[in-house]
GROMACS .gro file of C-alpha atoms in nm:
model
  121
    1MET     CA    1 -11.105  -2.919  -2.314
    2ILE     CA    2 -10.753  -3.040  -2.385
    3GLU     CA    3 -10.698  -3.380  -2.537
    4GLN     CA    4 -10.369  -3.544  -2.625
    5LEU     CA    5 -10.330  -3.655  -2.987
    6GLU     CA    6 -10.178  -3.987  -3.086
    7GLY     CA    7  -9.944  -4.073  -3.373
    8PHE     CA    8  -9.654  -3.842  -3.288
    9THR     CA    9  -9.303  -3.927  -3.171
   10ASP     CA   10  -9.240  -3.917  -2.796
   11ASP     CA   11  -9.056  -3.583  -2.810
   12ILE     CA   12  -9.373  -3.408  -2.931
   13LEU     CA   13  -9.657  -3.308  -2.703
   14ALA     CA   14  -9.951  -3.305  -2.945
   15ILE     CA   15 -10.280  -3.163  -2.822
   16ARG     CA   16 -10.616  -3.047  -2.945
   17ILE     CA   17 -10.792  -2.763  -2.769
   18SER     CA   18 -11.169  -2.727  -2.794
   19GLY     CA   19 -11.462  -2.581  -2.606
   20LYS     CA   20 -11.380  -2.417  -2.274
   21VAL     CA   21 -11.034  -2.488  -2.129
   22THR     CA   22 -11.025  -2.501  -1.749
   23VAL     CA   23 -10.764  -2.529  -1.476
   24ASN     CA   24 -10.855  -2.898  -1.445
   25ASP     CA   25 -10.758  -2.955  -1.810
   26TYR     CA   26 -10.410  -2.829  -1.722
   27ARG     CA   27 -10.375  -3.003  -1.387
   28ASP     CA   28 -10.526  -3.336  -1.495
   29ARG     CA   29 -10.406  -3.365  -1.856
   30LEU     CA   30 -10.159  -3.117  -1.998
   31ILE     CA   31  -9.915  -3.065  -1.711
   32PRO     CA   32  -9.871  -3.436  -1.628
   33ALA     CA   33  -9.824  -3.520  -1.997
   34ALA     CA   34  -9.573  -3.238  -2.047
   35LEU     CA   35  -9.371  -3.324  -1.735
   36ASP     CA   36  -9.366  -3.692  -1.828
   37LYS     CA   37  -9.225  -3.614  -2.172
   38MET     CA   38  -8.982  -3.351  -2.039
   39ALA     CA   39  -8.831  -3.615  -1.811
   40ARG     CA   40  -8.727  -3.809  -2.123
   41HIS     CA   41  -8.637  -3.530  -2.367
   42LYS     CA   42  -8.409  -3.228  -2.349
   43SER     CA   43  -8.639  -3.025  -2.574
   44LEU     CA   44  -9.013  -3.087  -2.596
   45LYS     CA   45  -9.178  -2.991  -2.924
   46ILE     CA   46  -9.540  -2.877  -2.921
   47TYR     CA   47  -9.808  -2.945  -3.181
   48CYS     CA   48 -10.136  -2.772  -3.095
   49GLU     CA   49 -10.461  -2.781  -3.291
   50ILE     CA   50 -10.711  -2.521  -3.178
   51GLY     CA   51 -11.049  -2.636  -3.299
   52GLU     CA   52 -11.315  -2.418  -3.450
   53ASP     CA   53 -11.525  -2.505  -3.146
   54PHE     CA   54 -11.272  -2.346  -2.906
   55ALA     CA   55 -11.461  -2.102  -2.683
   56SER     CA   56 -11.229  -1.972  -2.411
   57TYR     CA   57 -10.966  -2.022  -2.142
   58THR     CA   58 -11.066  -1.970  -1.782
   59ALA     CA   59 -10.844  -1.741  -1.575
   60GLY     CA   60 -10.718  -2.047  -1.386
   61ALA     CA   61 -10.620  -2.221  -1.709
   62ALA     CA   62 -10.435  -1.912  -1.831
   63TRP     CA   63 -10.249  -1.894  -1.498
   64GLU     CA   64 -10.147  -2.262  -1.517
   65ASP     CA   65 -10.029  -2.207  -1.875
   66LEU     CA   66  -9.815  -1.912  -1.769
   67LYS     CA   67  -9.666  -2.102  -1.473
   68LEU     CA   68  -9.583  -2.405  -1.687
   69GLY     CA   69  -9.421  -2.189  -1.954
   70ILE     CA   70  -9.210  -1.986  -1.712
   71SER     CA   71  -9.102  -2.275  -1.491
   72HIS     CA   72  -8.996  -2.484  -1.791
   73TRP     CA   73  -8.883  -2.205  -2.023
   74GLY     CA   74  -8.575  -2.392  -2.142
   75ASP     CA   75  -8.750  -2.727  -2.180
   76PHE     CA   76  -8.969  -2.633  -2.475
   77GLY     CA   77  -8.856  -2.654  -2.836
   78LYS     CA   78  -9.030  -2.547  -3.151
   79ALA     CA   79  -9.408  -2.528  -3.176
   80ALA     CA   80  -9.664  -2.571  -3.452
   81ILE     CA   81  -9.997  -2.401  -3.389
   82VAL     CA   82 -10.290  -2.496  -3.612
   83THR     CA   83 -10.586  -2.259  -3.605
   84ASP     CA   84 -10.815  -2.047  -3.818
   85SER     CA   85 -10.889  -1.809  -3.528
   86GLY     CA   86 -10.776  -1.459  -3.618
   87GLY     CA   87 -10.738  -1.360  -3.253
   88ILE     CA   88 -10.518  -1.655  -3.169
   89ARG     CA   89 -10.311  -1.609  -3.483
   90THR     CA   90 -10.254  -1.245  -3.388
   91ALA     CA   91 -10.156  -1.333  -3.031
   92VAL     CA   92  -9.911  -1.601  -3.148
   93THR     CA   93  -9.758  -1.361  -3.400
   94LEU     CA   94  -9.714  -1.093  -3.131
   95PHE     CA   95  -9.553  -1.324  -2.875
   96ALA     CA   96  -9.348  -1.551  -3.105
   97PRO     CA   97  -9.040  -1.321  -3.108
   98PHE     CA   98  -9.003  -1.365  -2.731
   99PHE     CA   99  -8.953  -1.741  -2.756
  100HIS     CA  100  -8.614  -1.906  -2.809
  101HIS     CA  101  -8.742  -2.159  -3.068
  102PRO     CA  102  -8.948  -2.110  -3.382
  103ILE     CA  103  -9.325  -2.105  -3.367
  104HIS     CA  104  -9.504  -2.167  -3.695
  105LEU     CA  105  -9.871  -2.096  -3.760
  106TYR     CA  106 -10.082  -2.316  -3.986
  107SER     CA  107 -10.443  -2.290  -4.092
  108ASN     CA  108 -10.671  -2.587  -4.032
  109ALA     CA  109 -10.634  -2.676  -4.401
  110GLN     CA  110 -10.255  -2.685  -4.352
  111ALA     CA  111 -10.257  -2.922  -4.052
  112ALA     CA  112 -10.066  -3.191  -4.243
  113ALA     CA  113  -9.788  -2.941  -4.316
  114GLY     CA  114  -9.776  -2.850  -3.947
  115LYS     CA  115  -9.744  -3.215  -3.851
  116SER     CA  116  -9.462  -3.264  -4.103
  117TRP     CA  117  -9.274  -2.956  -3.984
  118ILE     CA  118  -9.296  -3.041  -3.614
  119ALA     CA  119  -9.170  -3.394  -3.684
  120GLU     CA  120  -8.851  -3.260  -3.845
  121ASN     CA  121  -8.538  -3.241  -3.627
   0.00000   0.00000   0.00000
């Protein structure tokens, strides 16, 4: 499941990921929210909390994620990823050098620091 988080400035897409993420989560929630914000901002910052109850992405969700990222490559700015999952932390660390903006990892206990960093210009 993907849910949008409140309390962030409009140039930040803030989400929480939990349970099983499906193609419908992307098509019904994430993509419309991202495109709406991209229409108003040159660079969209991402704040993503991956809950301890996160189980998996379906193949369809992974495909939608890839398509969104590639088709809007230049529209994304920096990203703060909050997770205690070792596998996700490893994947982010491996792929971060391929992105044109910084990606910072935070543990769940450091979520407030992640929120502060993403809010900076």
